[in-house]
Coordinates of C-alpha atoms and ligand atoms in Angstrom, one line a residue:
M67 CA 123.7 103.0 132.8
A68 CA 122.9 105.0 136.0
T69 CA 120.6 102.8 138.1
E70 CA 117.3 104.5 137.7
R71 CA 114.4 104.3 140.1
P72 CA 112.4 101.0 139.9
V73 CA 109.2 101.1 137.9
R74 CA 106.0 99.9 139.3
L75 CA 102.8 99.1 137.4
V76 CA 99.5 98.6 139.1
L77 CA 96.8 97.0 136.9
D78 CA 93.2 97.7 137.9
A79 CA 91.1 94.5 137.8
S80 CA 88.7 96.2 135.3
L81 CA 91.6 96.2 132.8
L82 CA 92.0 92.4 132.9
L83 CA 88.4 91.2 133.4
D84 CA 86.2 90.8 130.4
P85 CA 83.5 93.4 130.8
V86 CA 81.2 91.2 128.7
G87 CA 81.3 88.4 131.3
A88 CA 81.0 90.8 134.2
G89 CA 77.9 89.1 135.7
A90 CA 79.1 85.6 134.9
P91 CA 79.6 83.2 137.9
V92 CA 83.2 82.6 136.7
P93 CA 84.8 85.8 135.4
T94 CA 87.0 85.6 132.3
L95 CA 90.0 87.5 131.3
R96 CA 89.6 90.2 128.6
P97 CA 91.1 89.2 125.2
G98 CA 94.8 90.1 125.2
A99 CA 95.0 90.1 129.0
E100 CA 96.7 86.7 129.2
A101 CA 99.4 87.7 126.8
L102 CA 99.9 91.0 128.6
L103 CA 100.3 89.3 132.0
R104 CA 102.8 86.8 130.4
R105 CA 104.9 89.6 129.0
L106 CA 104.8 91.6 132.1
R107 CA 106.0 88.6 134.1
H108 CA 109.3 88.8 132.3
S109 CA 109.4 92.6 132.0
N110 CA 111.5 93.4 135.0
L111 CA 108.8 95.8 136.2
G112 CA 107.3 95.6 139.6
V113 CA 103.7 94.6 138.8
A114 CA 100.6 94.4 141.1
I115 CA 96.9 93.8 140.3
C116 CA 94.4 95.6 142.4
H117 CA 90.6 95.6 142.8
P118 CA 88.3 97.8 144.7
E119 CA 87.4 96.0 147.9
E120 CA 83.7 95.6 147.1
M121 CA 84.6 93.2 144.3
P122 CA 84.8 90.0 146.3
T123 CA 83.5 87.6 143.6
T124 CA 86.4 88.0 141.3
S125 CA 89.2 88.3 143.8
G126 CA 90.0 84.6 143.9
F127 CA 90.3 84.5 140.1
L128 CA 92.6 87.6 140.0
E129 CA 94.6 86.3 143.0
M130 CA 95.3 83.2 140.9
A131 CA 96.2 85.4 137.9
A132 CA 98.5 87.4 140.2
D133 CA 100.1 84.3 141.7
L134 CA 100.5 82.7 138.3
N135 CA 102.6 85.6 137.3
S136 CA 104.1 86.1 140.8
F137 CA 102.6 89.6 140.9
G138 CA 101.7 91.5 144.1
Y139 CA 98.0 91.6 144.8
I140 CA 96.6 94.7 146.3
S141 CA 93.0 95.3 147.4
L142 CA 92.4 98.9 146.9
P143 CA 89.9 100.1 149.5
A144 CA 86.7 101.5 148.0
P145 CA 87.2 105.3 147.6
T146 CA 86.2 106.9 150.9
G147 CA 87.0 110.6 151.2
N148 CA 90.7 111.3 150.5
H149 CA 92.0 107.9 151.7
L150 CA 92.0 106.5 148.2
L151 CA 95.5 105.1 148.1
N152 CA 96.6 102.4 150.4
E153 CA 99.8 102.6 152.4
L154 CA 101.8 100.4 150.0
M155 CA 101.0 102.5 147.0
L156 CA 101.9 105.6 148.9
E157 CA 105.2 104.0 149.9
W158 CA 105.9 103.1 146.2
S159 CA 105.3 106.6 145.0
R160 CA 108.2 107.7 147.2
T161 CA 110.7 105.3 145.8
S162 CA 109.6 104.4 142.3
S163 CA 108.2 105.7 139.1
C164 CA 104.6 104.5 139.3
F165 CA 102.0 103.7 136.6
Y166 CA 98.3 102.9 137.2
A167 CA 96.5 101.3 134.3
T168 CA 92.7 100.9 134.3
S169 CA 89.7 100.8 132.1
T170 CA 87.4 102.4 134.8
V171 CA 87.3 106.2 134.9
D172 CA 87.5 107.5 138.4
E173 CA 88.4 111.2 138.4
D174 CA 88.9 111.3 142.2
L175 CA 91.2 108.3 142.2
F176 CA 93.1 109.7 139.2
S177 CA 93.7 113.1 140.8
E178 CA 94.7 111.4 144.0
L179 CA 97.2 109.2 142.2
Q180 CA 98.5 112.1 140.1
S181 CA 99.0 114.2 143.3
H182 CA 101.5 111.4 144.3
N183 CA 103.3 111.5 140.9
W184 CA 101.5 108.4 139.5
K185 CA 101.0 108.3 135.8
V186 CA 97.5 107.1 134.9
I187 CA 96.8 105.1 131.7
A188 CA 93.1 104.7 130.9
V189 CA 92.4 101.9 128.4
D190 CA 89.4 101.4 126.2
N191 CA 86.9 103.5 128.1
E192 CA 83.9 105.0 126.4
C193 CA 84.1 108.5 127.9
G194 CA 87.6 109.7 127.4
T195 CA 88.7 111.3 130.6
K196 CA 88.8 115.1 130.5
D197 CA 91.8 115.1 132.8
S198 CA 94.8 116.1 130.7
G199 CA 97.3 114.1 132.8
V200 CA 95.7 110.8 132.0
V201 CA 97.1 108.9 129.0
N202 CA 94.2 107.4 127.0
I203 CA 94.7 104.4 124.8
G204 CA 92.1 102.5 122.7
K205 CA 93.2 98.9 123.1
L206 CA 94.9 96.7 125.7
Q207 CA 97.5 95.7 123.1
E208 CA 98.7 99.3 123.1
L209 CA 99.6 99.2 126.8
L210 CA 103.1 97.9 126.6
I211 CA 104.4 100.3 124.0
T212 CA 102.6 103.2 125.8
L213 CA 104.3 102.1 129.0
A214 CA 107.7 101.8 127.3
T215 CA 107.3 105.2 125.7
L216 CA 106.4 106.8 129.1
I217 CA 109.3 104.9 130.8
K218 CA 111.7 106.1 128.2
K219 CA 110.4 109.7 128.7
E220 CA 110.6 109.3 132.5
I221 CA 114.2 108.2 132.4
A222 CA 114.9 110.8 129.8
S223 CA 118.4 109.6 129.2
S224 CA 119.2 110.0 125.5
S225 CA 121.0 106.6 125.5
I226 CA 117.8 104.6 126.1
L227 CA 116.9 102.7 122.9
M228 CA 113.5 101.0 122.3
V229 CA 113.6 97.7 120.5
G230 CA 110.4 96.5 118.9
Y231 CA 110.5 92.7 118.3
A232 CA 108.6 90.4 116.0
M233 CA 108.9 86.6 116.3
K234 CA 106.7 83.6 116.9
P235 CA 105.2 83.3 120.4
S236 CA 107.2 80.2 121.4
R237 CA 110.5 81.9 120.5
E238 CA 109.4 85.1 122.2
E239 CA 108.7 83.1 125.4
D240 CA 112.0 81.3 125.2
F241 CA 113.9 84.7 125.0
A242 CA 111.6 86.5 127.5
K243 CA 111.9 83.9 130.3
R244 CA 115.7 84.3 130.1
G245 CA 115.1 88.1 130.8
A246 CA 116.0 89.1 127.2
F247 CA 113.2 91.5 126.8
P248 CA 113.0 93.9 129.8
L249 CA 110.5 96.7 129.7
Y250 CA 112.7 98.4 132.3
P251 CA 116.0 99.3 130.6
S252 CA 118.6 96.6 130.4
Q253 CA 122.1 97.3 131.8
N254 CA 123.1 98.9 128.6
G255 CA 119.9 101.0 128.2
L256 CA 117.6 98.9 126.0
I257 CA 113.8 98.7 126.4
F258 CA 111.9 95.9 124.6
V259 CA 108.3 95.9 123.3
P260 CA 106.5 93.3 121.2
L261 CA 105.4 94.7 117.8
S262 CA 101.7 94.0 117.4
F263 CA 100.6 93.2 113.8
E264 CA 97.0 93.9 115.0
L265 CA 97.8 97.6 115.5
P266 CA 99.0 100.1 112.9
L267 CA 102.7 99.5 112.4
A268 CA 103.7 103.1 111.6
S269 CA 102.5 104.5 114.9
Q270 CA 104.4 101.7 116.8
L271 CA 107.6 102.3 114.8
Q272 CA 107.4 106.0 115.6
E273 CA 108.4 105.2 119.2
V274 CA 110.8 102.3 118.4
D275 CA 114.5 102.8 117.5
I276 CA 115.3 99.3 116.4
I277 CA 113.3 96.4 114.9
L278 CA 114.5 92.9 116.0
H279 CA 112.9 90.1 114.0
K280 CA 113.1 86.5 113.0
M281 CA 111.7 86.8 109.5
T282 CA 111.6 83.1 109.0
D283 CA 108.8 82.9 111.6
E284 CA 106.6 85.1 109.3
I285 CA 107.2 83.2 106.0
I286 CA 104.0 81.7 104.5
S287 CA 105.8 79.9 101.6
I288 CA 109.0 79.7 99.7
D289 CA 109.2 78.9 96.0
P290 CA 111.6 76.0 96.0
N291 CA 112.2 76.2 92.3
C292 CA 113.7 79.7 92.2
S293 CA 117.0 80.7 93.8
I294 CA 116.0 82.7 96.8
S295 CA 117.0 86.2 96.8
F296 CA 114.9 88.4 99.1
P297 CA 112.2 89.2 98.3
R298 CA 112.2 86.9 95.3
G299 CA 110.9 83.4 96.1
I300 CA 109.5 84.2 99.5
S301 CA 105.9 85.1 100.5
F302 CA 105.5 86.7 104.0
S303 CA 102.6 87.2 106.4
A304 CA 100.6 90.4 106.1
G305 CA 102.3 91.8 109.2
M306 CA 105.9 91.1 108.0
S307 CA 105.0 92.4 104.6
E308 CA 104.1 95.7 106.3
V309 CA 107.5 95.8 108.0
I310 CA 109.1 95.2 104.6
R311 CA 107.2 98.1 103.0
F312 CA 108.2 100.3 106.0
M313 CA 111.9 99.4 105.5
E314 CA 111.6 100.2 101.8
E315 CA 110.3 103.7 102.8
Y316 CA 112.8 104.2 105.6
P317 CA 115.9 102.4 104.6
D318 CA 118.0 104.1 107.3
F319 CA 115.7 102.7 110.0
C320 CA 117.7 100.2 112.2
I321 CA 116.6 96.7 111.6
I322 CA 118.3 93.6 113.0
D323 CA 118.9 92.2 110.6
P324 CA 118.3 93.5 107.0
F325 CA 116.2 91.0 105.1
K326 CA 118.7 90.7 102.3
N327 CA 121.4 89.8 104.7
I328 CA 119.3 87.0 106.1
S329 CA 118.1 85.7 102.8
P330 CA 121.1 83.6 101.9
L331 CA 120.6 81.5 105.1
L332 CA 117.3 80.3 103.7
D333 CA 119.1 78.4 101.0
R334 CA 121.5 75.6 101.7
L335 CA 123.1 76.1 98.3
Q336 CA 123.9 79.7 99.1
I337 CA 125.1 78.6 102.6
Q338 CA 127.4 76.1 100.9
E339 CA 128.8 78.9 98.6
I340 CA 129.4 81.1 101.7
L341 CA 131.2 78.3 103.5
V342 CA 133.3 77.4 100.5
R343 CA 134.6 81.0 100.4
L344 CA 135.9 80.4 104.0
Q345 CA 138.1 77.5 102.9
E346 CA 141.1 79.7 102.0
L347 CA 141.4 80.1 105.8
G348 CA 143.3 76.8 106.4
S349 CA 147.0 77.2 107.0
E350 CA 149.9 74.9 107.7
G351 CA 149.9 72.8 110.9
R352 CA 146.4 73.8 111.7
P353 CA 143.3 71.7 111.0
K354 CA 141.6 72.4 107.7
L355 CA 138.3 74.3 108.1
R356 CA 135.9 73.5 105.2
A357 CA 132.4 72.9 104.0
P358 CA 131.2 69.4 103.2
H359 CA 131.4 68.4 99.6
S360 CA 128.0 69.0 98.2
L361 CA 125.9 68.7 95.1
K362 CA 122.5 70.2 94.3
V363 CA 119.9 68.0 92.6
I364 CA 116.5 68.8 91.2
N365 CA 115.5 65.1 91.3
F366 CA 116.8 61.9 92.6
S367 CA 116.4 59.9 89.4
G368 CA 118.9 61.6 87.1
S369 CA 120.7 59.0 84.9
E370 CA 123.8 61.1 85.3
L371 CA 123.6 61.0 89.1
Q372 CA 126.5 58.5 89.5
K373 CA 128.7 60.7 87.2
Q374 CA 127.6 63.9 89.0
L375 CA 128.5 62.4 92.4
A376 CA 132.0 61.4 91.2
E377 CA 132.5 64.9 89.7
A378 CA 131.5 66.4 93.0
N379 CA 133.9 64.2 94.9
L380 CA 131.0 62.6 96.6
S381 CA 130.8 59.0 97.8
F382 CA 128.2 57.2 100.0
P383 CA 127.0 57.6 102.6
L384 CA 125.4 61.0 101.8
I385 CA 123.2 63.2 103.9
V386 CA 120.4 64.7 101.9
K387 CA 118.9 68.0 102.9
P388 CA 116.2 70.2 101.3
Q389 CA 117.7 73.2 99.5
V390 CA 115.2 75.4 101.5
A391 CA 117.0 75.6 104.9
C392 CA 114.2 77.1 107.1
G393 CA 111.0 79.0 107.4
V394 CA 108.8 76.2 106.1
A395 CA 107.7 73.0 107.9
D396 CA 109.6 70.5 105.7
A397 CA 113.0 72.4 105.7
H398 CA 114.3 69.9 108.2
N399 CA 113.2 66.7 106.5
M400 CA 116.4 64.9 105.7
A401 CA 117.8 61.4 104.9
L402 CA 121.0 59.5 105.2
V403 CA 121.5 57.5 102.0
F404 CA 124.0 54.6 101.9
Q405 CA 123.7 53.5 98.2
I406 CA 122.3 54.9 95.0
E407 CA 119.3 52.5 94.9
E408 CA 118.0 54.2 98.0
F409 CA 117.3 57.4 96.1
S410 CA 114.1 55.9 94.6
N411 CA 111.0 57.3 96.3
L412 CA 113.2 59.4 98.7
S413 CA 110.9 61.7 100.7
V414 CA 113.3 64.6 101.0
P415 CA 111.8 67.8 99.5
L416 CA 113.3 68.9 96.2
P417 CA 115.4 70.6 95.1
A418 CA 117.9 68.9 97.5
I419 CA 121.5 69.2 98.5
L420 CA 123.5 65.9 98.6
Q421 CA 126.2 66.3 101.2
E422 CA 129.2 64.2 102.2
Y423 CA 128.4 62.6 105.5
I424 CA 131.2 63.3 107.9
D425 CA 132.0 60.7 110.6
H426 CA 132.4 62.9 113.6
G427 CA 132.0 60.6 116.6
S428 CA 128.5 61.9 117.3
K429 CA 129.8 65.2 118.8
I430 CA 128.8 68.5 117.3
Y431 CA 130.1 72.0 118.3
K432 CA 127.3 74.6 118.1
F433 CA 128.9 78.0 117.7
Y434 CA 126.9 81.2 118.3
V435 CA 128.1 84.6 117.2
I436 CA 126.4 87.2 119.3
G437 CA 127.7 90.7 118.3
D438 CA 131.5 90.6 118.7
K439 CA 131.3 87.6 121.1
V440 CA 131.6 83.9 120.1
F441 CA 130.2 81.2 122.3
H442 CA 130.0 77.4 121.7
A443 CA 128.4 74.4 123.2
V444 CA 129.0 70.7 122.6
K445 CA 125.9 68.6 121.8
T446 CA 125.4 64.9 121.0
S447 CA 125.0 64.4 117.2
M448 CA 124.6 61.7 114.7
P449 CA 126.9 58.7 115.1
N450 CA 129.3 57.4 112.5
A451 CA 127.6 56.1 109.4
N452 CA 128.6 52.4 110.0
L453 CA 126.6 52.5 113.2
L454 CA 123.6 53.9 111.4
K455 CA 123.8 51.7 108.4
S456 CA 123.5 48.5 110.5
S457 CA 120.2 49.7 111.9
S458 CA 118.6 50.7 108.5
G459 CA 119.1 47.6 106.3
D460 CA 118.7 48.6 102.7
E461 CA 116.6 51.6 103.4
P462 CA 117.7 55.2 103.6
L463 CA 117.4 56.6 107.1
T464 CA 114.9 59.5 107.0
F465 CA 114.5 61.9 109.9
N466 CA 113.6 65.5 110.9
S467 CA 116.6 67.3 112.2
L468 CA 114.7 69.4 114.7
K469 CA 112.4 66.6 116.0
T470 CA 113.8 63.1 115.2
L471 CA 117.5 63.5 114.7
P472 CA 119.1 60.0 115.0
V473 CA 121.6 60.9 117.7
A474 CA 124.0 58.4 119.1
T475 CA 122.7 56.0 121.7
K476 CA 124.6 55.6 125.0
E477 CA 126.3 52.5 123.8
Q478 CA 127.4 54.2 120.6
L479 CA 128.8 57.1 122.6
L480 CA 130.8 54.7 124.7
L481 CA 132.1 53.1 121.5
N482 CA 133.2 56.5 120.3
R483 CA 134.9 57.3 123.5
A484 CA 137.4 54.6 122.6
Q485 CA 138.2 56.3 119.4
D486 CA 141.0 58.9 119.3
N487 CA 138.8 61.8 118.3
K488 CA 140.7 64.7 117.1
S489 CA 140.1 67.7 119.3
L490 CA 138.5 71.0 118.2
N491 CA 140.9 73.8 117.4
I492 CA 138.9 76.8 118.8
G493 CA 141.2 79.4 117.3
V494 CA 140.5 78.2 113.8
V495 CA 136.8 78.3 114.3
E496 CA 136.8 81.7 116.0
E497 CA 138.7 83.1 113.1
A498 CA 136.1 81.6 110.8
A499 CA 133.3 83.1 113.0
K500 CA 134.8 86.6 112.6
L501 CA 135.1 86.2 108.8
L502 CA 131.5 84.9 108.6
K503 CA 130.3 87.8 110.6
E504 CA 131.9 90.3 108.3
S505 CA 130.7 88.6 105.1
L506 CA 127.2 87.9 106.4
G507 CA 126.5 91.3 107.9
L508 CA 124.4 89.6 110.6
T509 CA 124.2 90.6 114.3
I510 CA 123.4 87.1 115.8
F511 CA 123.8 83.8 114.0
G512 CA 124.8 80.2 114.7
F513 CA 126.8 77.5 112.9
D514 CA 127.6 73.9 113.6
V515 CA 131.1 72.4 113.3
V516 CA 132.0 68.7 113.3
V517 CA 135.6 67.3 113.5
Q518 CA 136.1 64.6 110.9
E519 CA 137.5 61.4 112.3
G520 CA 140.9 60.6 110.8
S521 CA 141.5 63.8 109.0
G522 CA 140.6 66.1 111.8
D523 CA 139.1 68.5 109.3
H524 CA 136.8 71.0 110.9
V525 CA 133.6 70.9 108.8
I526 CA 130.9 73.5 109.1
V527 CA 127.6 71.7 108.3
D528 CA 125.0 74.3 109.2
L529 CA 124.5 78.0 109.4
N530 CA 121.4 79.6 111.1
Y531 CA 120.0 83.0 111.6
L532 CA 119.0 84.0 115.2
P533 CA 119.1 80.6 116.8
S534 CA 118.1 80.3 120.5
F535 CA 121.6 79.7 121.9
K536 CA 119.9 78.0 124.8
E537 CA 123.1 76.3 125.9
V538 CA 124.8 79.6 126.7
P539 CA 124.3 80.6 130.3
D540 CA 121.9 83.6 130.6
S541 CA 124.4 85.5 132.7
E542 CA 126.7 85.6 129.6
A543 CA 124.2 85.3 126.8
M544 CA 121.9 88.2 127.8
P545 CA 124.6 91.0 128.2
A546 CA 126.1 89.8 124.9
F547 CA 122.6 89.9 123.3
W548 CA 122.0 93.4 124.5
D549 CA 125.5 94.6 123.5
A550 CA 125.1 93.1 120.1
I551 CA 121.9 95.0 119.5
R552 CA 123.3 98.3 120.6
Q553 CA 126.6 97.8 118.6
S554 CA 124.5 97.0 115.5
Y555 CA 122.4 100.1 116.1
E556 CA 125.5 102.3 116.6
S557 CA 127.4 101.0 113.6
K558 CA 124.3 101.4 111.4
K559 CA 123.8 105.0 112.6
G560 CA 127.5 105.7 112.2
K561 CA 127.3 104.6 108.6
V562 CA 124.3 106.8 107.9
Q563 CA 126.0 109.9 109.4
T564 CA 129.3 109.6 107.5
Ligands
LIG2008 O1 119.9 73.9 113.3 P1 120.3 74.2 114.7 O2 121.7 74.5 114.9 O3 119.7 73.3 115.7 O4 119.6 75.6 115.0 C1 118.2 75.6 115.1 C2 117.7 76.4 113.9 O5 118.2 77.8 114.1 C3 116.3 76.5 114.0 O6 115.9 77.5 113.2 P2 115.4 77.3 111.7 O7 116.6 76.5 111.1 O8 114.1 76.6 111.8 O9 115.4 78.7 111.3 C4 115.7 76.9 115.3 O10 114.4 76.4 115.4 P3 113.2 77.3 115.1 O11 113.7 78.6 114.4 O12 112.4 76.5 114.2 O13 112.6 77.6 116.5 C5 116.4 76.3 116.6 O14 116.1 77.1 117.7 C6 117.9 76.3 116.4 O15 118.4 75.4 117.4 P4 119.5 76.1 118.4 O16 118.8 77.2 119.0 O17 119.8 74.9 119.3 O18 120.7 76.5 117.5
LIG2009 N1 127.5 66.7 106.4 C1 127.2 66.2 107.6 N2 127.9 65.1 108.1 C2 127.5 64.6 109.3 N3 126.5 65.0 110.0 C3 125.8 66.0 109.6 C4 126.0 66.7 108.3 N4 125.1 67.7 108.2 C5 124.3 67.6 109.2 N5 124.7 66.7 110.1 C6 124.0 66.3 111.3 O1 122.6 66.5 111.1 C7 122.1 67.6 112.0 C8 121.1 68.5 111.2 O2 121.7 69.0 110.1 P1 121.6 70.6 109.8 O3 122.2 70.9 108.5 O4 122.1 71.2 111.0 O5 120.0 70.8 109.7 P2 119.2 72.0 110.3 O6 119.5 73.2 109.5 O7 117.8 71.5 110.0 O8 119.5 72.1 111.7 C9 123.3 68.3 112.4 O9 123.1 69.0 113.6 C10 124.3 67.2 112.5 O10 124.1 66.5 113.7
LIG2010 MG1 121.4 72.5 112.4
LIG2011 MG1 119.9 75.1 110.2

C-alpha cells in the first residue's frame, strides 16, 4: 500500500453543538455527535475542532470534547477579508488531504477553503449551498460514510476496499480502540465505516464493498424448540433483517460471514456434530483430538435418563449447557451436575446438552483462527471436578460462563501445578483449525481446547463466531484481521468470476 498523504478533518463547532440549546448556559452536543467523536478518535484521521473566535461561551465545552478525544483544537479567527484560514490550516493543506465539515453555510469561507484544496461537507443546513464543490448531507450520521467515500475517491487506488460493519456498540468499541476500524486505509487498503440502521441501508451499501457483522448481536430471539437453520428459528432486529433481505437480492455481495455459515455455531448440538467429524484426525503416537461425549435432552426428568447417559458413554460429573449457544441472554447459563438427583429443578435453559466434564487442570487454550493465521492464548479455566464438588455439597454448581465461571482459585492452581499435566500438542490443534476453517467457511472464529488429565486427549469444548481475541497482541491481531477480510473478499470475488 503506497503511503498516501495523511487525511485531516476539521469539524466546525456548529456541527457538534445542539442548535436547539444554542442560547442555553451550558451547551449540549447535537444528537449523534458523541458517537461521531468516539469513532473519529480511533479512525486514524487527524481531527481538529474549530470555532469562530467570537464564540467564547462554548469554547471550554468544546475544548473538553477535543481533549476527551485528544483532538486538536483550533480557534478559527472570525472571517476578516481574505484572512479566513489560520496558519495551521494552510500548512495542512500543503501536506494532507483536508476536509472541513460544518453545519453553518459560509460561502466566503468555503471558497477560501476550496481554493486551498479543502473538501467542504455541509451537514443538515436548511439552505443547501449553491456552491457545487460543497458536499451536502442531511444528517450527522451520514458524515463518516461520506468521508470514507471521499477518501476512497481521493486515494483513487482500485485496491481500496470499504468495509461496512454492524455489531453491538461495546464490541465495536473493543475493536475500534485496538485500531481495527481505520477510516484512513489500513496497511492493506481497507477503510471501515459503521453501518447505520437509522439510515437507508441500500444507499450505504452502494459505497461499501464488504459487510462485516456479528449477527448474534442483532438477534431478538431464538426458538429453542426447533433445530436452528438460518433463518429458521431465529428472529432478528429490523436493521439486520434489512441486511438479510439485501443479501437475498444481491447474493454475490461480499459478506463476512454468510448467515448460513454462522448459523451452526448458534446450536451446541450442531457444534458437537461438527467437532465429532474432526475426530478422524487422530493418528498414532499423537494425542487424540476429540469432542466431549454429549447427549441432548429436552427435559431433565426423563425416566430413561440413566439409560440414555450410559448409552452416550456419559458418567458424572456432567457439565450442562443450553443447546442455544449464543445470541440470547441465557445462552451461557450452565451447571456442573455431580449426581442424577441434582437434575431436579435444574435452572439450565432447555433443550440442553449434557457433556462429559473433562478434568483439565483448570487450564484452557483459546484458539483463534483469523484468516489463514492461527493464534492461541492460555486462560485459567474451571478446576478438576473433585475440587468443585467439595464446595457444592449435594447441589449442582450453576454459573454463567461469561460472567461467573467458577475458575480455579490460587490454591487450586498450586495444587494443579504438582500434577503432571500433559502438554498441548500445537500441531494437532492447528491441523484441526485448518480443517475447521474449511468445513465452516468462516473468516474469523474461535474454539477452546482442554487437555484431559491422564489420557492427554485434546478435547474441543467450545466454538465461537467472531470472538474478541483480546489476548492476541494488537500488533499481530490487527494485520491478521485486515488480511483475513481482504482474503475473504478476494476468494469470494474469485468464485463469482469463475
Ligand atoms: O466463549 P468464549 O471462548 O469466551 O468466547 C466468547 C464468546 O465468543 C462470546 O460470544 P457469544 O458466545 O456470546 O457469541 C463473546 O462474548 P459476546 O459476543 O457476548 O461479547 C466473547 O467475546 C468471547 O470471548 P473471547 O473473546 O475471550 O473468545
Ligand atoms: N466439557 C467440558 N469439560 C470441562 N470444562 C468445560 C467443558 N465445557 C466447558 N468447560 C469450561 O466452561 C467454560 C464455558 O464453556 P463454553 O462451552 O466455552 O461456554 P460459552 O460458549 O458460553 O463460552 C469453558 O471455557 C471451560 O472453562
Ligand atoms: Mg467458551
Ligand atoms: Mg461459546
